[in-house]
Amino acid sequence: MHLWYAYMTPRTIVPVIFGLLLTVVAVEHIFTMTILHGKSMPFSTMLLSTSGNGSDLHCPSVRLSARVLPQIALASYPGSGNTWVRHLLQQMTGIATGSVYTDEDLRLHGFPGESLSNGSVVAVKTHQLYDETFYDRTILIIRNPYETFLSLFKYIKANHTGAPIIDKYITEWGSFTANEIGHYGQFYTSWMKHLDVLPIFYDALKQNLTQELHRIKVFLGQSGIKGNVRCALANADGNHLRKHSAMPLDFFYSKEKRLAINLLINQTRKMFKDRFRNVSESMGTWML
């Protein structure tokens, strides 16, 4: 049998071998950078992720939509996991999420649609009260207010993934929570006015991510937006999950604050049960 290298001279073999070595090094570098930085690869060098059943999973890099999409709000009270859900939406659809805000850190680290709120993005992050003139549909994230206030305080004092120093809790935490209780109720009361809302509970995402992603996929599909749940599951955490406190929640809340927040939870639970009768999330377990 004649082999191709049998016809090559030492002068021609060396460049070929050198070229193969460069290719191996380049591929290894791409894989390493992708793992270290958690960034989507360009479509031309897309990785093949393998699902649990052994089939190949092709997930494109995040991009703006080539067609005009409906205005879908990704609404939540600050500290409820909006950034995480944005990441999941992008992984699932391959389309960038937008925002009514401008956060350069997010723009540079996985959210190319940051500050966009037009039809080029799959959903628009907002913490604002409901504006009936702007959004066609809404994905509404709800989280236990005890966890929400703590997460928001950490963000304000230490940005996306840090933790504030203990002095901040001593001097500012009490007045901060007192202020947020009223705003939390006002926010969700406002968004109950929207006629097309998909409620997504943060707890449910943590406990059964696959099921909740399928609910979101069906909701988006009604607007002609395709999604692959397995692409979201392949990189479910993203890069902006905030570290949880080692202290129990009741450590941060006085008896007086707990009474006020428990009342808030009861009011919010009644509001959601009246509007969404098929919502199974038990807000009663949130109370301290």
mmCIF file of C-alpha atoms in Angstrom:
data_model
loop_
_atom_site.group_PDB
_atom_site.id
_atom_site.type_symbol
_atom_site.label_atom_id
_atom_site.label_comp_id
_atom_site.label_asym_id
_atom_site.label_seq_id
_atom_site.Cartn_x
_atom_site.Cartn_y
_atom_site.Cartn_z
ATOM 1 C CA MET A 1 0.000 0.000 0.000
ATOM 2 C CA HIS A 2 1.297 3.407 -0.924
ATOM 3 C CA LEU A 3 1.075 6.011 1.822
ATOM 4 C CA TRP A 4 0.922 9.755 1.106
ATOM 5 C CA TYR A 5 4.056 10.454 3.106
ATOM 6 C CA ALA A 6 6.049 7.937 1.067
ATOM 7 C CA TYR A 7 6.255 10.533 -1.696
ATOM 8 C CA MET A 8 7.340 13.384 0.561
ATOM 9 C CA THR A 9 10.912 14.470 1.034
ATOM 10 C CA PRO A 10 12.314 15.651 4.389
ATOM 11 C CA ARG A 11 12.059 19.217 3.051
ATOM 12 C CA THR A 12 8.256 18.890 2.533
ATOM 13 C CA ILE A 13 7.494 16.734 5.589
ATOM 14 C CA VAL A 14 8.810 19.274 8.109
ATOM 15 C CA PRO A 15 6.402 22.119 7.173
ATOM 16 C CA VAL A 16 3.441 19.714 7.210
ATOM 17 C CA ILE A 17 4.301 18.399 10.679
ATOM 18 C CA PHE A 18 4.879 21.946 11.921
ATOM 19 C CA GLY A 19 1.473 23.001 10.567
ATOM 20 C CA LEU A 20 -0.257 20.095 12.321
ATOM 21 C CA LEU A 21 1.417 21.021 15.609
ATOM 22 C CA LEU A 22 0.231 24.639 15.271
ATOM 23 C CA THR A 23 -3.338 23.407 14.672
ATOM 24 C CA VAL A 24 -3.253 21.246 17.809
ATOM 25 C CA VAL A 25 -1.912 24.130 19.917
ATOM 26 C CA ALA A 26 -4.558 26.525 18.550
ATOM 27 C CA VAL A 27 -7.420 24.125 19.295
ATOM 28 C CA GLU A 28 -6.083 23.470 22.794
ATOM 29 C CA HIS A 29 -5.878 27.235 23.410
ATOM 30 C CA ILE A 30 -9.494 27.760 22.299
ATOM 31 C CA PHE A 31 -10.726 25.016 24.617
ATOM 32 C CA THR A 32 -8.689 26.363 27.536
ATOM 33 C CA MET A 33 -9.857 29.959 27.146
ATOM 34 C CA THR A 34 -13.460 28.859 26.837
ATOM 35 C CA ILE A 35 -13.281 26.826 30.043
ATOM 36 C CA LEU A 36 -11.443 29.504 32.015
ATOM 37 C CA HIS A 37 -13.613 32.442 31.012
ATOM 38 C CA GLY A 38 -16.938 30.706 30.496
ATOM 39 C CA LYS A 39 -17.567 32.615 27.270
ATOM 40 C CA SER A 40 -19.458 31.394 24.228
ATOM 41 C CA MET A 41 -17.223 30.477 21.333
ATOM 42 C CA PRO A 42 -17.689 31.960 17.862
ATOM 43 C CA PHE A 43 -19.966 29.813 15.701
ATOM 44 C CA SER A 44 -17.058 28.889 13.436
ATOM 45 C CA THR A 45 -15.236 27.250 16.352
ATOM 46 C CA MET A 46 -18.299 26.017 18.202
ATOM 47 C CA LEU A 47 -17.792 23.284 20.785
ATOM 48 C CA LEU A 48 -19.814 20.100 20.682
ATOM 49 C CA SER A 49 -21.397 19.626 24.082
ATOM 50 C CA THR A 50 -22.619 16.124 24.836
ATOM 51 C CA SER A 51 -25.981 15.618 26.501
ATOM 52 C CA GLY A 52 -26.778 12.892 28.981
ATOM 53 C CA ASN A 53 -28.144 10.582 26.268
ATOM 54 C CA GLY A 54 -24.935 10.825 24.252
ATOM 55 C CA SER A 55 -26.234 12.961 21.390
ATOM 56 C CA ASP A 56 -24.292 15.963 20.109
ATOM 57 C CA LEU A 57 -25.641 19.367 21.123
ATOM 58 C CA HIS A 58 -24.932 22.349 18.873
ATOM 59 C CA CYS A 59 -25.368 25.686 20.657
ATOM 60 C CA PRO A 60 -24.637 28.867 18.683
ATOM 61 C CA SER A 61 -22.925 31.887 20.192
ATOM 62 C CA VAL A 62 -25.120 34.700 21.516
ATOM 63 C CA ARG A 63 -26.142 37.268 18.908
ATOM 64 C CA LEU A 64 -28.765 39.925 18.214
ATOM 65 C CA SER A 65 -31.914 38.754 16.470
ATOM 66 C CA ALA A 66 -31.973 39.006 12.672
ATOM 67 C CA ARG A 67 -35.717 39.714 12.770
ATOM 68 C CA VAL A 68 -37.795 42.066 14.903
ATOM 69 C CA LEU A 69 -39.067 40.279 18.012
ATOM 70 C CA PRO A 70 -41.992 41.171 20.288
ATOM 71 C CA GLN A 71 -41.202 43.408 23.249
ATOM 72 C CA ILE A 72 -40.910 40.910 26.104
ATOM 73 C CA ALA A 73 -40.091 42.276 29.545
ATOM 74 C CA LEU A 74 -37.895 40.281 31.901
ATOM 75 C CA ALA A 75 -39.235 42.006 34.985
ATOM 76 C CA SER A 76 -38.136 41.444 38.549
ATOM 77 C CA TYR A 77 -37.543 43.236 41.784
ATOM 78 C CA PRO A 78 -33.783 43.929 42.089
ATOM 79 C CA GLY A 79 -31.960 41.025 43.692
ATOM 80 C CA SER A 80 -34.357 38.353 42.395
ATOM 81 C CA GLY A 81 -32.012 36.623 39.924
ATOM 82 C CA ASN A 82 -32.616 38.625 36.747
ATOM 83 C CA THR A 83 -29.016 38.319 35.523
ATOM 84 C CA TRP A 84 -29.079 34.543 35.957
ATOM 85 C CA VAL A 85 -32.345 34.222 34.011
ATOM 86 C CA ARG A 86 -30.914 36.460 31.271
ATOM 87 C CA HIS A 87 -27.997 34.060 30.968
ATOM 88 C CA LEU A 88 -30.349 31.072 30.744
ATOM 89 C CA LEU A 89 -32.463 32.783 28.068
ATOM 90 C CA GLN A 90 -29.372 33.579 25.995
ATOM 91 C CA GLN A 91 -28.029 30.044 26.271
ATOM 92 C CA MET A 92 -31.414 28.554 25.381
ATOM 93 C CA THR A 93 -32.229 30.774 22.389
ATOM 94 C CA GLY A 94 -28.832 32.022 21.178
ATOM 95 C CA ILE A 95 -30.330 35.531 21.166
ATOM 96 C CA ALA A 96 -29.019 38.357 23.354
ATOM 97 C CA THR A 97 -31.111 39.803 26.153
ATOM 98 C CA GLY A 98 -31.441 43.552 26.533
ATOM 99 C CA SER A 99 -31.875 45.968 29.405
ATOM 100 C CA VAL A 100 -33.313 49.389 30.145
ATOM 101 C CA TYR A 101 -30.072 49.999 32.049
ATOM 102 C CA THR A 102 -26.418 50.228 31.008
ATOM 103 C CA ASP A 103 -24.003 48.041 32.934
ATOM 104 C CA GLU A 104 -20.608 47.968 31.247
ATOM 105 C CA ASP A 105 -19.481 44.991 33.330
ATOM 106 C CA LEU A 106 -22.371 42.926 31.968
ATOM 107 C CA ARG A 107 -21.867 44.188 28.422
ATOM 108 C CA LEU A 108 -18.237 43.070 28.479
ATOM 109 C CA HIS A 109 -18.924 39.730 30.153
ATOM 110 C CA GLY A 110 -21.534 37.835 28.221
ATOM 111 C CA PHE A 111 -24.421 40.255 27.654
ATOM 112 C CA PRO A 112 -23.865 41.985 24.289
ATOM 113 C CA GLY A 113 -27.436 43.336 24.232
ATOM 114 C CA GLU A 114 -26.987 45.353 27.433
ATOM 115 C CA SER A 115 -28.703 48.779 27.145
ATOM 116 C CA LEU A 116 -30.815 47.637 24.149
ATOM 117 C CA SER A 117 -34.591 47.541 24.545
ATOM 118 C CA ASN A 118 -35.790 47.013 20.987
ATOM 119 C CA GLY A 119 -36.839 44.053 18.862
ATOM 120 C CA SER A 120 -33.262 42.822 18.425
ATOM 121 C CA VAL A 121 -33.235 41.143 21.869
ATOM 122 C CA VAL A 122 -35.215 38.198 23.204
ATOM 123 C CA ALA A 123 -36.239 39.944 26.445
ATOM 124 C CA VAL A 124 -35.568 43.255 28.183
ATOM 125 C CA LYS A 125 -34.408 43.403 31.795
ATOM 126 C CA THR A 126 -36.346 45.898 33.896
ATOM 127 C CA HIS A 127 -36.869 46.664 37.571
ATOM 128 C CA GLN A 128 -39.219 49.523 36.748
ATOM 129 C CA LEU A 129 -42.951 49.588 37.404
ATOM 130 C CA TYR A 130 -45.191 48.270 34.634
ATOM 131 C CA ASP A 131 -45.529 50.479 31.552
ATOM 132 C CA GLU A 132 -48.579 49.357 29.589
ATOM 133 C CA THR A 133 -47.432 51.174 26.442
ATOM 134 C CA PHE A 134 -44.124 49.376 25.997
ATOM 135 C CA TYR A 135 -44.200 45.598 26.582
ATOM 136 C CA ASP A 136 -46.239 43.026 24.655
ATOM 137 C CA ARG A 137 -45.502 40.187 27.081
ATOM 138 C CA THR A 138 -43.725 39.635 30.392
ATOM 139 C CA ILE A 139 -41.596 37.027 32.139
ATOM 140 C CA LEU A 140 -41.959 37.979 35.803
ATOM 141 C CA ILE A 141 -39.391 36.664 38.290
ATOM 142 C CA ILE A 142 -40.461 36.340 41.935
ATOM 143 C CA ARG A 143 -38.159 35.598 44.862
ATOM 144 C CA ASN A 144 -38.558 35.376 48.607
ATOM 145 C CA PRO A 145 -38.249 39.002 49.847
ATOM 146 C CA TYR A 146 -35.941 37.936 52.690
ATOM 147 C CA GLU A 147 -33.441 36.625 50.134
ATOM 148 C CA THR A 148 -34.178 39.406 47.661
ATOM 149 C CA PHE A 149 -33.368 42.244 50.069
ATOM 150 C CA LEU A 150 -30.166 40.565 51.192
ATOM 151 C CA SER A 151 -29.065 39.941 47.599
ATOM 152 C CA LEU A 152 -29.854 43.533 46.603
ATOM 153 C CA PHE A 153 -27.948 44.945 49.561
ATOM 154 C CA LYS A 154 -24.901 42.870 48.610
ATOM 155 C CA TYR A 155 -25.094 44.126 45.032
ATOM 156 C CA ILE A 156 -25.399 47.792 46.026
ATOM 157 C CA LYS A 157 -22.513 47.562 48.472
ATOM 158 C CA ALA A 158 -20.241 45.118 46.641
ATOM 159 C CA ASN A 159 -21.445 44.787 43.007
ATOM 160 C CA HIS A 160 -22.442 41.568 41.230
ATOM 161 C CA THR A 161 -20.582 38.801 43.036
ATOM 162 C CA GLY A 162 -18.935 40.356 46.094
ATOM 163 C CA ALA A 163 -20.039 40.688 49.716
ATOM 164 C CA PRO A 164 -20.244 43.913 51.762
ATOM 165 C CA ILE A 165 -18.136 44.374 54.879
ATOM 166 C CA ILE A 166 -19.865 43.824 58.223
ATOM 167 C CA ASP A 167 -19.859 47.554 59.060
ATOM 168 C CA LYS A 168 -22.396 48.131 56.283
ATOM 169 C CA TYR A 169 -24.854 45.786 57.957
ATOM 170 C CA ILE A 170 -24.471 47.576 61.283
ATOM 171 C CA THR A 171 -24.939 51.106 59.965
ATOM 172 C CA GLU A 172 -27.178 50.793 56.904
ATOM 173 C CA TRP A 173 -29.022 47.466 56.831
ATOM 174 C CA GLY A 174 -31.958 48.406 59.089
ATOM 175 C CA SER A 175 -33.035 51.507 57.168
ATOM 176 C CA PHE A 176 -32.407 49.738 53.864
ATOM 177 C CA THR A 177 -34.841 46.888 54.575
ATOM 178 C CA ALA A 178 -37.496 49.252 55.952
ATOM 179 C CA ASN A 179 -37.414 51.143 52.663
ATOM 180 C CA GLU A 180 -37.503 48.054 50.436
ATOM 181 C CA ILE A 181 -40.594 46.442 52.023
ATOM 182 C CA GLY A 182 -42.956 49.036 50.558
ATOM 183 C CA HIS A 183 -41.235 49.075 47.169
ATOM 184 C CA TYR A 184 -41.407 45.271 46.796
ATOM 185 C CA GLY A 185 -45.187 45.213 47.212
ATOM 186 C CA GLN A 186 -45.639 48.159 44.870
ATOM 187 C CA PHE A 187 -43.549 46.531 42.155
ATOM 188 C CA TYR A 188 -45.529 43.275 41.972
ATOM 189 C CA THR A 189 -48.881 45.031 42.324
ATOM 190 C CA SER A 190 -47.890 47.095 39.287
ATOM 191 C CA TRP A 191 -46.994 44.111 37.092
ATOM 192 C CA MET A 192 -50.228 42.304 37.935
ATOM 193 C CA LYS A 193 -51.880 44.802 35.557
ATOM 194 C CA HIS A 194 -50.188 43.190 32.537
ATOM 195 C CA LEU A 195 -52.506 40.735 30.756
ATOM 196 C CA ASP A 196 -49.799 38.392 29.400
ATOM 197 C CA VAL A 197 -47.465 37.352 32.221
ATOM 198 C CA LEU A 198 -45.437 34.187 32.821
ATOM 199 C CA PRO A 199 -44.589 33.975 36.552
ATOM 200 C CA ILE A 200 -41.221 32.329 37.272
ATOM 201 C CA PHE A 201 -40.280 31.628 40.877
ATOM 202 C CA TYR A 202 -36.591 31.765 41.751
ATOM 203 C CA ASP A 203 -37.054 28.844 44.166
ATOM 204 C CA ALA A 204 -38.579 26.724 41.398
ATOM 205 C CA LEU A 205 -35.638 27.494 39.104
ATOM 206 C CA LYS A 206 -33.234 26.292 41.781
ATOM 207 C CA GLN A 207 -35.236 23.149 42.546
ATOM 208 C CA ASN A 208 -36.326 22.044 39.073
ATOM 209 C CA LEU A 209 -34.477 24.029 36.436
ATOM 210 C CA THR A 210 -35.383 21.731 33.533
ATOM 211 C CA GLN A 211 -39.118 22.009 34.178
ATOM 212 C CA GLU A 212 -39.021 25.805 34.497
ATOM 213 C CA LEU A 213 -36.931 26.186 31.350
ATOM 214 C CA HIS A 214 -39.526 24.173 29.453
ATOM 215 C CA ARG A 215 -42.219 26.570 30.699
ATOM 216 C CA ILE A 216 -40.166 29.501 29.417
ATOM 217 C CA LYS A 217 -39.528 27.713 26.111
ATOM 218 C CA VAL A 218 -43.279 27.219 25.558
ATOM 219 C CA PHE A 219 -43.950 30.863 26.428
ATOM 220 C CA LEU A 220 -41.311 32.088 23.959
ATOM 221 C CA GLY A 221 -42.535 29.629 21.342
ATOM 222 C CA GLN A 222 -45.905 31.380 21.373
ATOM 223 C CA SER A 223 -44.016 34.409 20.008
ATOM 224 C CA GLY A 224 -42.225 32.336 17.365
ATOM 225 C CA ILE A 225 -38.933 32.234 19.322
ATOM 226 C CA LYS A 226 -37.230 28.853 19.296
ATOM 227 C CA GLY A 227 -35.165 27.539 22.188
ATOM 228 C CA ASN A 228 -33.138 24.500 23.183
ATOM 229 C CA VAL A 229 -33.406 23.688 26.879
ATOM 230 C CA ARG A 230 -30.342 21.458 26.761
ATOM 231 C CA CYS A 231 -28.199 24.405 25.640
ATOM 232 C CA ALA A 232 -29.209 26.273 28.805
ATOM 233 C CA LEU A 233 -28.534 23.224 30.970
ATOM 234 C CA ALA A 234 -25.078 22.758 29.397
ATOM 235 C CA ASN A 235 -23.954 26.026 31.031
ATOM 236 C CA ALA A 236 -26.613 26.676 33.651
ATOM 237 C CA ASP A 237 -24.721 28.763 36.212
ATOM 238 C CA GLY A 238 -23.049 31.460 34.136
ATOM 239 C CA ASN A 239 -20.499 33.864 35.634
ATOM 240 C CA HIS A 240 -22.597 36.176 37.796
ATOM 241 C CA LEU A 241 -24.076 34.034 40.560
ATOM 242 C CA ARG A 242 -23.648 35.802 43.880
ATOM 243 C CA LYS A 243 -22.154 33.879 46.800
ATOM 244 C CA HIS A 244 -24.647 32.861 49.450
ATOM 245 C CA SER A 245 -24.173 33.969 53.016
ATOM 246 C CA ALA A 246 -23.146 31.299 55.500
ATOM 247 C CA MET A 247 -25.428 32.895 58.094
ATOM 248 C CA PRO A 248 -29.125 31.904 58.325
ATOM 249 C CA LEU A 249 -31.641 34.459 57.076
ATOM 250 C CA ASP A 250 -33.104 35.192 60.501
ATOM 251 C CA PHE A 251 -29.682 36.419 61.604
ATOM 252 C CA PHE A 252 -30.167 39.516 59.425
ATOM 253 C CA TYR A 253 -33.740 40.387 60.410
ATOM 254 C CA SER A 254 -35.075 41.658 63.715
ATOM 255 C CA LYS A 255 -38.380 40.397 65.093
ATOM 256 C CA GLU A 256 -40.042 43.643 64.030
ATOM 257 C CA LYS A 257 -38.730 43.323 60.455
ATOM 258 C CA ARG A 258 -39.826 39.684 60.295
ATOM 259 C CA LEU A 259 -43.389 40.605 61.231
ATOM 260 C CA ALA A 260 -43.473 43.253 58.506
ATOM 261 C CA ILE A 261 -41.972 40.997 55.833
ATOM 262 C CA ASN A 262 -44.223 38.054 56.752
ATOM 263 C CA LEU A 263 -47.196 40.354 56.247
ATOM 264 C CA LEU A 264 -45.766 41.390 52.878
ATOM 265 C CA ILE A 265 -45.405 37.713 51.888
ATOM 266 C CA ASN A 266 -49.038 36.986 52.788
ATOM 267 C CA GLN A 267 -50.241 39.946 50.735
ATOM 268 C CA THR A 268 -48.101 38.952 47.751
ATOM 269 C CA ARG A 269 -49.203 35.317 47.992
ATOM 270 C CA LYS A 270 -52.888 36.283 47.910
ATOM 271 C CA MET A 271 -52.282 38.545 44.920
ATOM 272 C CA PHE A 272 -50.574 35.769 42.965
ATOM 273 C CA LYS A 273 -53.169 33.141 43.861
ATOM 274 C CA ASP A 274 -55.946 35.424 42.668
ATOM 275 C CA ARG A 275 -54.187 36.009 39.349
ATOM 276 C CA PHE A 276 -52.393 32.693 38.715
ATOM 277 C CA ARG A 277 -54.502 29.863 40.065
ATOM 278 C CA ASN A 278 -52.203 27.189 38.637
ATOM 279 C CA VAL A 279 -49.094 28.516 40.390
ATOM 280 C CA SER A 280 -47.953 25.801 42.811
ATOM 281 C CA GLU A 281 -45.182 27.714 44.547
ATOM 282 C CA SER A 282 -45.923 27.860 48.276
ATOM 283 C CA MET A 283 -44.964 31.320 49.447
ATOM 284 C CA GLY A 284 -45.932 30.304 52.968
ATOM 285 C CA THR A 285 -42.599 28.503 53.293
ATOM 286 C CA TRP A 286 -40.827 31.841 52.860
ATOM 287 C CA MET A 287 -41.907 33.234 56.220
ATOM 288 C CA LEU A 288 -39.550 33.369 59.187
#
